[in-house]
Coordinates of C-alpha atoms and ligand atoms in Angstrom, one line a residue:
M1 CA 69.5 110.0 78.9
Q2 CA 68.8 109.5 75.2
P3 CA 70.6 107.5 72.6
N4 CA 73.7 109.1 71.4
K5 CA 73.7 110.0 67.7
L6 CA 77.5 110.0 67.7
N7 CA 77.7 106.4 68.5
E8 CA 75.3 103.8 67.1
P9 CA 75.8 101.0 69.5
L10 CA 74.0 103.1 72.1
D11 CA 70.9 102.2 70.2
E12 CA 71.2 98.8 71.6
V13 CA 72.7 99.2 75.0
R14 CA 73.0 102.4 76.9
Q15 CA 75.3 104.2 79.3
G16 CA 78.3 102.5 80.6
E17 CA 78.5 99.5 78.3
A18 CA 78.4 101.2 75.0
L19 CA 79.5 104.8 74.9
M20 CA 83.2 104.9 74.0
L21 CA 84.0 107.9 72.0
Q22 CA 87.4 108.7 70.8
N23 CA 88.0 112.2 69.8
E24 CA 89.1 113.4 66.4
T25 CA 92.5 114.9 66.0
Q26 CA 92.5 118.6 66.6
R27 CA 95.6 120.9 66.5
V28 CA 96.0 123.3 69.4
G29 CA 99.5 122.6 70.8
D30 CA 102.3 120.1 70.6
K31 CA 101.5 117.8 73.5
K32 CA 99.1 115.1 72.5
L33 CA 96.0 114.0 74.5
F34 CA 94.1 110.7 73.9
L35 CA 90.7 111.1 75.6
E36 CA 88.1 108.3 75.7
S37 CA 84.7 108.6 77.2
Y38 CA 82.4 106.0 78.7
G39 CA 78.9 106.3 80.1
C40 CA 76.2 108.9 79.5
Q41 CA 76.0 111.9 77.2
M42 CA 76.9 114.0 80.3
N43 CA 80.3 112.4 80.4
F44 CA 80.8 113.0 76.8
S45 CA 79.9 116.6 77.3
D46 CA 82.3 116.8 80.2
S47 CA 85.1 115.4 78.0
E48 CA 84.6 118.5 75.7
V49 CA 85.1 120.7 78.8
V50 CA 88.3 118.7 79.7
A51 CA 89.6 119.1 76.1
S52 CA 89.0 122.8 76.3
I53 CA 90.9 123.2 79.7
L54 CA 93.8 121.2 78.4
A55 CA 93.9 123.0 75.1
G56 CA 94.8 126.0 77.3
E57 CA 97.8 123.9 78.4
G58 CA 99.0 123.2 74.9
Y59 CA 97.4 119.8 74.4
C60 CA 95.9 118.8 71.0
T61 CA 93.8 115.7 70.8
T62 CA 94.8 112.6 68.9
R63 CA 92.9 109.5 67.8
N64 CA 96.1 107.4 68.0
V65 CA 96.9 106.3 71.5
E66 CA 100.5 105.4 70.4
D67 CA 101.1 109.1 69.8
A68 CA 99.8 110.3 73.1
D69 CA 101.7 112.0 76.0
L70 CA 98.5 111.9 78.1
V71 CA 95.8 109.3 78.1
L72 CA 92.6 110.2 79.9
L73 CA 89.6 107.8 80.4
N74 CA 86.4 109.5 81.4
T75 CA 84.6 106.7 83.2
C76 CA 81.2 105.5 84.3
S77 CA 80.1 103.6 87.4
I78 CA 76.4 103.1 86.7
R79 CA 76.7 99.3 86.6
D80 CA 79.5 96.9 87.5
N81 CA 80.2 96.0 83.9
A82 CA 80.8 99.6 83.1
E83 CA 83.6 99.7 85.6
Q84 CA 85.0 96.3 84.5
R85 CA 85.3 97.6 81.0
V86 CA 87.5 100.5 82.1
R87 CA 89.7 98.2 84.1
K88 CA 90.1 95.9 81.1
R89 CA 90.9 98.9 78.9
L90 CA 93.6 100.0 81.4
T91 CA 95.4 96.7 81.0
E92 CA 95.7 97.4 77.3
F93 CA 97.8 100.5 78.1
K94 CA 100.4 98.5 80.1
S95 CA 102.7 97.6 77.2
L96 CA 102.4 101.2 76.0
K97 CA 103.6 102.6 79.3
K98 CA 106.5 100.1 79.3
K99 CA 107.6 101.4 75.9
K100 CA 107.0 105.1 76.9
P101 CA 107.5 105.4 80.7
E102 CA 106.8 109.2 80.6
L103 CA 103.2 108.5 79.4
V104 CA 100.7 109.9 81.9
V105 CA 97.5 107.9 82.4
G106 CA 94.5 109.5 84.2
I107 CA 91.1 108.4 85.3
L108 CA 88.3 111.0 85.2
G109 CA 84.6 110.9 85.9
C110 CA 82.3 108.8 88.0
M111 CA 84.6 105.9 88.7
A112 CA 87.3 108.3 89.8
E113 CA 84.8 109.9 92.1
R114 CA 83.6 106.6 93.5
L115 CA 86.9 105.0 94.1
K116 CA 89.0 108.1 94.8
K117 CA 92.6 107.4 95.8
N118 CA 91.9 103.6 96.1
L119 CA 92.2 103.7 92.3
L120 CA 95.9 104.5 92.6
E121 CA 96.4 101.4 94.8
E122 CA 94.2 99.1 92.7
E123 CA 95.5 100.3 89.3
Q124 CA 99.3 100.8 89.5
L125 CA 99.3 102.2 86.0
V126 CA 97.2 105.3 86.9
D127 CA 99.0 108.6 87.7
L128 CA 96.1 110.9 88.1
V129 CA 92.5 110.7 89.4
A130 CA 90.1 113.6 88.9
G131 CA 86.3 113.6 89.8
P132 CA 83.6 115.4 87.7
D133 CA 83.9 118.7 89.6
A134 CA 87.7 118.9 89.6
Y135 CA 88.5 119.4 85.9
R136 CA 89.7 123.1 86.4
D137 CA 92.4 121.6 88.6
L138 CA 93.8 119.3 85.8
P139 CA 96.7 121.7 85.0
N140 CA 97.8 121.6 88.6
L141 CA 97.3 117.9 88.9
L142 CA 99.5 117.4 85.7
D143 CA 102.2 119.6 87.3
E144 CA 102.1 117.4 90.4
V145 CA 102.5 114.3 88.2
G146 CA 105.4 116.1 86.4
T147 CA 107.2 116.2 89.7
G148 CA 107.0 112.4 90.1
Q149 CA 103.9 112.3 92.4
R150 CA 100.6 110.7 91.7
A151 CA 97.8 113.3 91.9
V152 CA 94.1 113.1 93.1
N153 CA 91.3 115.7 93.3
V154 CA 87.8 114.3 93.9
L155 CA 86.3 117.2 95.7
L156 CA 82.6 117.7 94.7
S157 CA 81.3 121.2 94.5
R158 CA 77.9 122.8 95.1
E159 CA 78.5 125.5 92.5
E160 CA 80.7 124.2 89.7
T161 CA 78.8 124.2 86.3
Y162 CA 81.8 125.1 84.0
A163 CA 79.4 127.7 82.6
D164 CA 82.3 130.0 81.4
I165 CA 84.2 127.3 79.5
T166 CA 83.6 126.9 75.8
P167 CA 83.8 123.2 75.1
V168 CA 86.0 121.9 72.4
R169 CA 83.6 119.9 70.2
L170 CA 85.1 116.4 69.9
D171 CA 82.8 115.0 67.3
Q172 CA 83.5 116.2 63.8
G173 CA 79.9 115.8 62.6
G174 CA 79.3 119.5 63.3
I175 CA 75.4 119.2 63.3
S176 CA 74.4 118.0 66.7
A177 CA 75.9 119.0 70.1
F178 CA 75.3 118.4 73.8
V179 CA 74.8 121.3 76.1
T180 CA 74.9 120.6 79.8
I181 CA 72.3 122.7 81.7
M182 CA 72.7 121.3 85.2
R183 CA 75.0 118.9 87.1
G184 CA 74.5 116.4 89.9
C185 CA 71.3 114.8 91.2
D186 CA 69.4 115.1 94.5
N187 CA 67.0 112.3 93.9
M188 CA 68.5 109.3 95.6
C189 CA 66.8 106.5 93.7
S190 CA 67.8 103.5 95.7
F191 CA 69.6 101.6 92.9
C192 CA 71.6 104.6 91.6
V193 CA 75.2 105.6 92.2
V194 CA 75.0 109.0 90.4
P195 CA 74.2 111.2 93.5
F196 CA 77.5 109.8 95.0
T197 CA 79.6 110.3 91.9
R198 CA 78.2 113.6 90.7
G199 CA 77.2 115.3 93.9
R200 CA 74.4 117.8 94.6
E201 CA 72.2 119.2 91.9
R202 CA 72.9 122.7 90.6
S203 CA 71.6 124.6 87.6
R204 CA 73.7 126.6 85.1
N205 CA 73.1 130.2 84.3
P206 CA 70.4 130.3 81.5
Q207 CA 72.1 133.2 79.7
T208 CA 75.3 131.0 79.3
V209 CA 73.2 128.1 78.0
V210 CA 71.5 130.3 75.4
E211 CA 74.8 131.9 74.4
E212 CA 76.4 128.5 73.9
C213 CA 73.5 127.4 71.8
R214 CA 73.6 130.6 69.7
S215 CA 77.3 130.2 69.1
L216 CA 76.7 126.5 68.1
F217 CA 74.0 127.6 65.6
N218 CA 76.3 130.3 64.2
N219 CA 79.0 127.6 63.7
G220 CA 76.6 125.5 61.6
Y221 CA 75.1 123.2 64.3
R222 CA 71.4 122.5 63.8
E223 CA 70.6 120.5 66.9
V224 CA 71.3 120.9 70.6
T225 CA 70.5 118.3 73.3
L226 CA 70.1 120.0 76.7
L227 CA 71.5 117.6 79.4
G228 CA 70.8 117.0 83.1
Q229 CA 70.1 114.0 85.2
N230 CA 66.6 115.4 85.9
V231 CA 66.0 118.4 83.6
D232 CA 62.6 119.0 85.1
S233 CA 64.2 120.2 88.3
Y234 CA 66.2 122.8 86.5
R235 CA 65.7 126.1 88.3
W236 CA 67.7 129.3 88.1
N237 CA 67.5 131.9 90.9
L238 CA 64.7 130.0 92.7
S239 CA 65.1 128.4 96.1
S240 CA 63.9 124.9 96.6
K241 CA 60.7 126.4 98.0
G242 CA 60.2 128.4 94.8
E243 CA 61.2 131.8 96.2
I244 CA 63.4 134.2 94.1
V245 CA 66.9 134.2 95.5
D246 CA 68.2 137.4 93.8
H247 CA 65.6 140.1 92.9
N248 CA 67.9 141.6 90.2
E249 CA 68.0 138.3 88.2
P250 CA 65.0 136.7 86.5
S251 CA 64.0 133.2 87.7
V252 CA 63.9 130.5 85.0
N253 CA 62.4 127.0 85.1
F254 CA 62.9 124.2 82.6
A255 CA 59.9 125.1 80.4
Q256 CA 61.1 128.7 80.2
L257 CA 64.7 127.6 79.4
L258 CA 63.4 125.4 76.6
I259 CA 61.6 128.3 75.1
M260 CA 64.7 130.6 75.4
V261 CA 66.8 128.0 73.5
A262 CA 64.0 127.4 70.9
Q263 CA 63.9 131.1 70.2
V264 CA 67.6 131.1 69.2
S265 CA 66.4 130.1 65.7
P266 CA 63.5 128.1 64.2
Q267 CA 66.2 126.2 62.3
L268 CA 67.8 125.0 65.5
R269 CA 66.3 121.7 66.8
V270 CA 66.1 121.4 70.6
R271 CA 66.2 118.0 72.4
F272 CA 66.7 117.3 76.1
S273 CA 67.3 114.5 78.5
T274 CA 66.4 113.2 81.0
S275 CA 62.9 113.9 82.2
H276 CA 61.7 112.5 85.5
P277 CA 58.1 111.2 85.8
K278 CA 57.6 112.7 89.3
D279 CA 58.6 116.2 88.1
M280 CA 57.6 116.6 84.5
T281 CA 55.1 119.4 84.3
D282 CA 52.3 120.2 81.8
E283 CA 54.1 123.6 81.3
V284 CA 57.0 121.7 79.7
L285 CA 54.7 119.7 77.5
E286 CA 53.0 122.8 76.4
A287 CA 56.3 124.4 75.5
I288 CA 57.1 121.3 73.4
A289 CA 53.8 121.5 71.7
Q290 CA 54.0 125.2 71.0
Y291 CA 57.5 125.3 69.2
A292 CA 58.0 123.3 66.0
N293 CA 61.7 123.1 66.6
I294 CA 61.4 121.5 70.1
C295 CA 61.5 117.9 69.1
K296 CA 58.5 115.7 69.7
Y297 CA 60.3 113.2 71.8
I298 CA 60.5 112.5 75.5
H299 CA 62.7 110.0 77.3
L300 CA 60.7 109.2 80.5
P301 CA 62.4 106.4 82.4
I302 CA 59.8 104.1 84.2
Q303 CA 62.3 101.6 85.7
S304 CA 59.5 99.2 86.8
G305 CA 55.7 98.8 86.1
N306 CA 55.0 97.8 89.6
S307 CA 54.2 100.4 92.4
S308 CA 55.8 98.4 95.2
V309 CA 59.1 98.0 93.2
L310 CA 58.9 101.7 92.4
Y311 CA 58.5 102.4 96.1
R312 CA 61.6 100.3 96.9
M313 CA 63.4 102.1 94.2
N314 CA 62.5 105.4 95.9
R315 CA 61.4 106.8 92.5
G316 CA 58.7 109.1 94.0
Y317 CA 55.8 107.9 91.7
T318 CA 53.5 105.0 91.2
R319 CA 52.4 103.1 88.1
D320 CA 49.2 105.2 87.9
W321 CA 51.1 108.4 88.3
Y322 CA 53.3 107.4 85.4
L323 CA 50.4 106.4 83.2
N324 CA 48.8 109.7 84.0
R325 CA 51.9 111.5 82.8
I326 CA 51.8 109.4 79.6
A327 CA 48.2 110.4 79.1
A328 CA 49.2 114.1 79.5
I329 CA 51.9 113.7 76.8
R330 CA 49.5 112.1 74.4
K331 CA 46.9 114.8 75.0
I332 CA 49.2 117.8 74.8
I333 CA 51.6 116.6 72.1
P334 CA 49.7 114.0 70.1
N335 CA 52.6 113.1 67.8
C336 CA 55.2 112.7 70.6
A337 CA 57.5 109.7 70.7
I338 CA 58.3 108.3 74.1
S339 CA 61.2 106.1 75.2
T340 CA 62.0 104.7 78.6
D341 CA 64.5 102.9 80.8
I342 CA 63.7 99.6 82.5
I343 CA 65.6 97.6 85.1
A344 CA 65.0 93.9 85.3
G345 CA 65.4 91.9 88.6
F346 CA 65.6 94.7 91.2
C347 CA 65.8 93.5 94.8
G348 CA 62.8 91.4 95.8
E349 CA 61.2 91.6 92.4
T350 CA 58.6 88.8 92.1
E351 CA 57.3 87.2 89.0
D352 CA 54.0 89.1 89.4
E353 CA 55.9 92.4 89.8
H354 CA 57.9 91.6 86.6
S355 CA 54.7 90.9 84.7
E356 CA 53.4 94.3 85.6
T357 CA 56.4 95.8 83.9
L358 CA 55.5 93.8 80.8
S359 CA 51.8 94.9 81.0
L360 CA 52.8 98.6 81.5
M361 CA 55.0 98.3 78.4
S362 CA 52.0 97.0 76.4
E363 CA 49.8 99.7 77.8
V364 CA 52.2 102.5 76.8
C365 CA 53.8 100.9 73.7
F366 CA 57.1 102.8 73.9
D367 CA 58.9 103.8 70.8
Y368 CA 62.2 102.7 72.3
A369 CA 63.6 101.4 75.6
Y370 CA 67.0 101.1 77.2
M371 CA 66.9 97.9 79.3
F372 CA 69.2 96.7 82.0
K373 CA 69.7 93.9 84.5
Y374 CA 69.9 95.3 88.0
S375 CA 73.5 95.7 89.2
E376 CA 74.1 96.4 92.9
R377 CA 76.2 99.5 93.5
P378 CA 78.2 100.1 96.7
K379 CA 76.9 102.7 99.2
T380 CA 73.5 103.0 97.5
L381 CA 70.3 102.8 99.5
A382 CA 69.4 99.5 97.9
E383 CA 72.8 98.0 98.8
R384 CA 72.3 99.0 102.4
K385 CA 68.6 98.2 102.8
F386 CA 67.8 95.3 100.5
T387 CA 69.2 92.0 99.3
D388 CA 70.2 91.5 95.7
D389 CA 68.2 88.3 95.7
V390 CA 66.9 87.8 92.2
P391 CA 69.2 85.0 90.7
D392 CA 71.2 86.1 87.7
E393 CA 69.5 83.6 85.4
T394 CA 66.1 85.0 86.4
K395 CA 67.3 88.6 85.8
S396 CA 68.5 87.5 82.3
R397 CA 65.3 85.7 81.5
R398 CA 63.2 88.7 82.6
L399 CA 65.5 91.1 80.6
T400 CA 65.1 88.9 77.5
E401 CA 61.3 89.0 77.9
I402 CA 61.4 92.8 78.2
I403 CA 63.7 93.2 75.2
E404 CA 61.6 90.9 73.0
L405 CA 58.4 92.7 73.8
Q406 CA 60.1 96.1 73.2
T407 CA 61.4 94.9 69.8
K408 CA 57.9 94.1 68.8
H409 CA 56.6 97.4 69.9
S410 CA 59.4 99.4 68.1
L411 CA 58.8 97.4 64.9
F412 CA 55.0 98.0 65.2
L413 CA 55.4 101.7 65.7
N414 CA 58.0 102.0 62.9
Q415 CA 55.7 100.1 60.5
R416 CA 52.9 102.6 61.2
Q417 CA 55.2 105.3 59.8
V418 CA 55.7 103.6 56.4
G419 CA 54.0 105.9 53.8
Q420 CA 54.5 109.1 55.8
V421 CA 56.5 112.0 54.6
Q422 CA 58.8 113.2 57.4
E423 CA 61.2 116.1 58.0
V424 CA 64.7 114.9 58.6
L425 CA 67.8 116.8 59.7
V426 CA 70.7 115.4 57.5
E427 CA 73.5 114.3 59.8
G428 CA 75.8 112.8 57.1
P429 CA 76.7 109.6 55.3
S430 CA 75.0 106.4 56.7
K431 CA 77.3 104.1 58.5
R432 CA 76.0 101.1 56.6
S433 CA 76.4 102.4 53.1
A434 CA 78.4 105.2 51.4
Q435 CA 75.5 105.5 48.9
Q436 CA 73.2 106.6 51.6
F437 CA 72.6 109.5 54.0
C438 CA 71.1 109.4 57.5
G439 CA 69.4 111.8 59.9
R440 CA 66.7 111.9 62.5
N441 CA 63.1 112.9 62.4
S442 CA 61.7 115.0 65.2
Q443 CA 60.6 111.8 67.0
N444 CA 64.3 110.7 67.2
N445 CA 63.9 107.8 64.7
M446 CA 67.0 107.3 62.6
V447 CA 66.0 107.6 58.9
V448 CA 68.3 106.3 56.1
F449 CA 67.8 107.4 52.5
D450 CA 69.6 107.4 49.2
K451 CA 72.2 110.1 48.7
K452 CA 71.1 113.0 46.5
N453 CA 72.4 116.5 46.2
V454 CA 71.6 117.5 49.8
A455 CA 74.0 119.1 52.4
K456 CA 74.7 117.9 55.9
G457 CA 72.8 120.1 58.3
S458 CA 69.9 120.7 55.9
Y459 CA 66.3 119.8 56.6
V460 CA 64.8 117.5 53.9
H461 CA 61.6 115.6 53.4
V462 CA 61.7 111.9 53.2
K463 CA 59.0 109.5 52.3
I464 CA 59.2 106.4 54.5
T465 CA 59.1 103.2 52.4
D466 CA 60.3 100.5 54.7
C467 CA 61.7 99.9 58.2
T468 CA 63.3 97.6 60.8
S469 CA 62.7 97.8 64.5
A470 CA 65.6 100.2 64.8
T471 CA 65.6 102.3 61.5
L472 CA 63.3 103.9 59.0
L473 CA 64.2 103.7 55.3
G474 CA 63.0 106.2 52.8
V475 CA 63.4 108.3 49.7
L476 CA 63.9 112.0 49.3
V477 CA 60.8 113.8 48.1
N478 CA 61.9 117.4 47.7
Q479 CA 64.6 119.9 48.3
E480 CA 65.8 121.6 51.5
K481 CA 63.2 123.2 53.6
E482 CA 63.5 126.9 53.6
Q483 CA 61.7 127.9 56.8
Q484 CA 60.3 126.3 59.8
T485 CA 57.7 128.2 61.7
P486 CA 57.2 127.8 65.4
Ligands
SAH1 N1 68.8 110.4 85.6 C1 68.2 109.4 84.8 C2 69.0 108.2 84.6 C3 70.4 108.1 84.9 S1 71.2 106.5 84.8 C4 66.9 109.0 85.4 O1 66.6 109.3 86.5 O2 66.2 108.4 84.7 C5 70.5 105.7 83.4 C6 69.7 104.5 83.6 O3 70.6 103.5 84.1 C7 68.6 104.6 84.7 O4 67.5 105.1 84.2 C8 68.4 103.1 85.1 O5 67.5 102.5 84.2 C9 69.8 102.5 84.8 N2 70.5 102.2 86.1 C10 70.9 103.1 87.0 N3 71.4 102.4 88.0 C11 71.4 101.1 87.7 C12 71.8 99.9 88.4 N4 72.3 99.9 89.6 N5 71.6 98.7 87.8 C13 71.0 98.7 86.6 N6 70.6 99.7 85.9 C14 70.8 101.0 86.5
SF4_2 FE1 70.0 108.3 89.5 FE2 67.5 108.7 90.1 FE3 69.2 110.8 89.9 FE4 68.4 109.5 87.7 S1 67.1 110.6 89.1 S2 70.5 110.1 88.3 S3 68.2 107.4 88.4 S4 69.3 109.1 91.4
F3S3 FE1 77.8 106.7 84.3 FE2 78.3 108.8 85.7 FE3 76.8 109.1 83.6 S1 77.8 106.8 86.5 S2 75.8 107.1 83.5 S3 78.9 108.5 83.6 S4 76.6 110.2 85.4

């Protein structure tokens, strides 16, 4: 998934380590909920569903943990350090619980699903454990806790998409929102815990997706990011063989869904994450090229540049296949930015195999990359079939080589943009200086420029004057754009 605009550290490290979003205070009832999210954008989006379900139970959210009656951590299991972070955070609540014994502490999300009721034994502080498909049951689980029991629901579902729940938007930016279009993953990449924590893949009714996007637009939002672990396998009303399931309902694939959302308004930017190299079709690329408001940015995780490693990872494509997909992007959408995910030191990775990752990076020249050391996860195919045999120092050294190369590429591509005039959606004040605004261009670069009389949520033109490897700096060249034509 892509970097999260709500939280800058994700620009450096992704998923699990970095995303820790605390919600703003919102008044709904008199009980107070402190909700903290770790992991991917999907988890953040789920937290908004949780806040909505609990608002119905009279909970308003608070930023101050000391005020809370209920503390919920929405957790991530993608790498071991993501789980360690949550365990450490739990120890910080110990003194709070001593002072306020009636405080309820719950674990949600992927770590809840992975560890199930063992979490209650391992973490004495925890009263409640709920997996990603069990959030509708939270009111009942809280009732159980109220009677002095500890409550668990980690049932995974084949149908749950929370399609009818209107999320409570937890960021107060009000410009950019996540919209979940599907849940789960059927891919079984050998390193990945997600199929175990999120269950089977299922798509959400496209009408509810479009309605949510329309309502966001009417409430002032100007950008939506459609979320799924593998958006290219989005399919509504089609069987896995491509047959129509219900003849009264239209079938919709991802390219068609993108267009439906893009047609909500030319003023609504559409992003999406994550694409899978084995499934990304030219039809999707053509939809992106055809609509000005579908952002020219694709996150296409490669993981490794070597075909044998990709085979061991069970990714379903080779180096050549990936390069062919890159060629298709360049041909169909010439101004498209591309980012990727890379894992250093997967089981059995040799020095030659690692150097193929570096050579692929040089061949593609990614705009951005999220780079990780391989972390073995319990129950995955890799844990059962292979040995985690690359020494930690070697993993670290390879990761450093990958990061250094990527930093050069990002800087090179950013420097090429100096002098260009770009359209930027104003997100708000820059985090670095109150004198400046920030926003993103279509290619997902963060652009920082001096504050003038422009409103959050407007489209402006900025001339790029300078850059770092992470940010473009520029000056406003004219006033708000009136119309964007697809
Ligand atoms: N569905 C997305 C990715 C989800 S996880 C996709 O298929 O690309 C996000 C990223 O975390 C992955 O792309 C991978 O690079 C990384 N990741 C997943 N499992 C990992 C592990 N066991 N060790 C290190 N990195 C991992
Ligand atoms: Fe994990 Fe692979 Fe599914 Fe992505 S596609 S969530 S990496 S199993
Ligand atoms: Fe983490 Fe679960 Fe997302 S494991 S990356 S929170 S799907």
